[in-house]
C-alpha positions in Angstrom: -48.6 68.9 176.2 -50.6 71.8 174.9 -47.4 73.9 174.3 -46.9 75.4 170.9 -43.9 73.7 169.2 -42.5 74.9 165.9 -39.8 73.1 164.0 -37.9 75.8 162.1 -36.0 75.2 158.9 -32.8 76.2 160.7 -33.1 73.2 163.0 -34.2 75.2 166.1 -37.0 73.9 168.2 -38.9 76.8 169.6 -41.6 76.3 172.2 -43.9 78.6 174.1 -43.8 77.2 177.6 -47.1 78.0 179.2 -46.9 75.2 181.7 -44.1 73.5 183.6 -40.6 73.4 182.3 -40.1 69.8 183.4 -43.2 68.6 181.5 -42.2 70.5 178.4 -38.7 69.0 178.3 -40.0 65.5 178.8 -42.6 66.1 176.1 -39.9 67.3 173.7 -37.8 64.2 174.4 -40.8 61.9 173.9 -41.7 63.6 170.6 -38.2 63.4 169.4 -38.0 59.7 170.2 -41.3 59.0 168.5 -40.1 60.8 165.3 -42.7 63.5 165.6 -40.1 66.2 165.6 -36.6 66.3 164.2 -33.8 65.0 166.3 -32.0 67.7 168.3 -28.8 67.8 170.3 -29.4 71.0 172.2 -32.3 72.8 173.9 -31.8 76.5 174.6 -34.1 77.9 177.4 -34.3 81.7 177.2 -36.1 83.2 180.1 -37.5 86.6 180.6 -35.1 89.3 181.6 -35.9 89.1 185.3 -36.6 85.4 185.8 -35.3 83.8 188.9 -32.7 81.3 187.6 -32.7 79.0 190.7 -35.9 77.0 189.9 -34.7 76.5 186.3 -31.3 75.3 187.3 -32.7 73.1 190.0 -35.1 71.5 187.5 -32.3 70.8 185.0 -30.0 69.3 187.6 -32.2 67.6 190.1 -35.5 66.4 188.6 -35.0 62.7 187.7 -37.2 62.7 184.7 -35.4 65.7 183.2 -31.9 64.6 184.3 -32.3 61.2 182.6 -32.4 62.9 179.2 -30.8 66.3 179.5 -27.7 67.9 181.0 -27.3 71.6 181.9 -24.3 72.7 180.0 -24.1 76.4 180.3 -25.9 79.3 182.0 -25.4 82.6 180.1 -26.6 85.9 181.4 -27.0 88.9 179.2 -26.3 92.2 180.9 -27.4 95.5 179.4 -24.4 97.9 179.2 -26.7 100.9 179.5 -29.1 99.9 182.2 -27.2 97.1 184.0 -26.2 99.0 187.1 -29.6 100.4 187.7 -31.2 97.0 187.2 -28.8 95.5 189.8 -29.8 98.1 192.3 -33.5 97.6 191.7 -33.9 93.9 190.9 -32.4 91.2 193.1 -33.1 88.6 190.4 -30.6 90.4 188.1 -27.9 89.9 190.7 -28.9 86.3 191.0 -28.7 85.8 187.3 -25.1 87.1 187.2 -24.1 85.1 190.2 -25.2 81.7 188.8 -23.9 82.3 185.3 -21.0 80.5 183.7 -20.8 83.3 181.1 -21.7 86.9 181.1 -22.5 88.7 177.9 -22.5 92.5 178.1 -24.9 93.7 175.4 -25.4 97.1 173.8 -21.7 98.1 174.2 -22.0 99.9 170.9 -24.6 102.2 172.4 -22.8 102.8 175.7 -20.9 106.1 175.2 -19.3 106.1 178.7 -16.1 104.1 179.0 -16.0 104.8 182.8 -19.5 103.5 183.3 -18.8 100.4 181.2 -15.7 99.8 183.3 -17.6 100.2 186.5 -20.2 97.6 185.2 -17.4 95.2 184.4 -16.0 95.6 187.9 -19.4 95.0 189.4 -19.8 91.8 187.4 -16.4 90.6 188.5 -17.4 91.3 192.1 -20.6 89.3 191.8 -19.2 86.4 189.9 -15.4 86.4 189.5 -15.3 82.9 187.8 -17.7 83.7 184.9 -16.3 84.1 181.4 -17.1 87.6 180.2 -17.6 88.9 176.7 -19.1 91.9 175.0 -21.6 92.3 172.2 -21.8 95.2 169.9 -24.5 95.8 167.2 -26.2 92.6 168.3 -23.3 90.3 167.2 -22.6 87.5 169.6 -19.8 85.0 169.3 -21.5 81.5 169.5 -18.6 80.3 171.6 -19.9 82.3 174.5 -23.3 80.6 174.2 -22.3 77.0 173.5 -18.8 76.2 174.8 -17.9 74.9 178.2 -18.6 71.7 180.1 -21.4 70.8 182.4 -22.8 73.4 184.8 -21.2 73.1 188.2 -22.6 75.3 191.0 -19.6 74.3 193.2 -17.5 77.0 191.6 -20.0 79.8 192.4 -20.5 81.9 195.5 -22.1 80.5 198.7 -25.3 82.4 197.8 -25.7 80.2 194.7 -25.6 77.0 196.7 -28.1 78.5 199.1 -30.5 79.5 196.4 -30.4 76.1 194.8 -30.8 74.4 198.1 -33.9 76.5 198.9 -35.5 75.1 195.7 -35.4 71.6 197.2 -37.7 72.7 200.0 -40.2 74.2 197.6 
């Protein structure tokens, strides 16, 4: 593909996905198998803050060419402690991101000076997705366990909305 792939010294494979996620993942696999890039055990897909998560999850779980070589292990959603409530009210994609997540990471907690507002945000997160593991990040520090632990992604443990969103991707 024409995507820009950089093999960093830390072992990360970073790619700028200009095209289709499925094509990019297959291209990464083929390049790894051909020895063109270092072997990797994990691919982290970081989306924009307001990306619709359903098409990405569907691609990872249902597209045969992707599923043959990759497994969706964890969906993590970062929630801004300062702007999270307003974002939920204005952006339905933000609610979707929380609903589909296995883990929720509340960021910027060091800058949130209102304990009651932070508690209200935590309550809202629990209402949207009661089964997600929750953690907080302060000063940009994130425990890697929240990002990389857990088993395979299972939408069955999510709300009925999640099943509907994923099913609607089949029709697209």
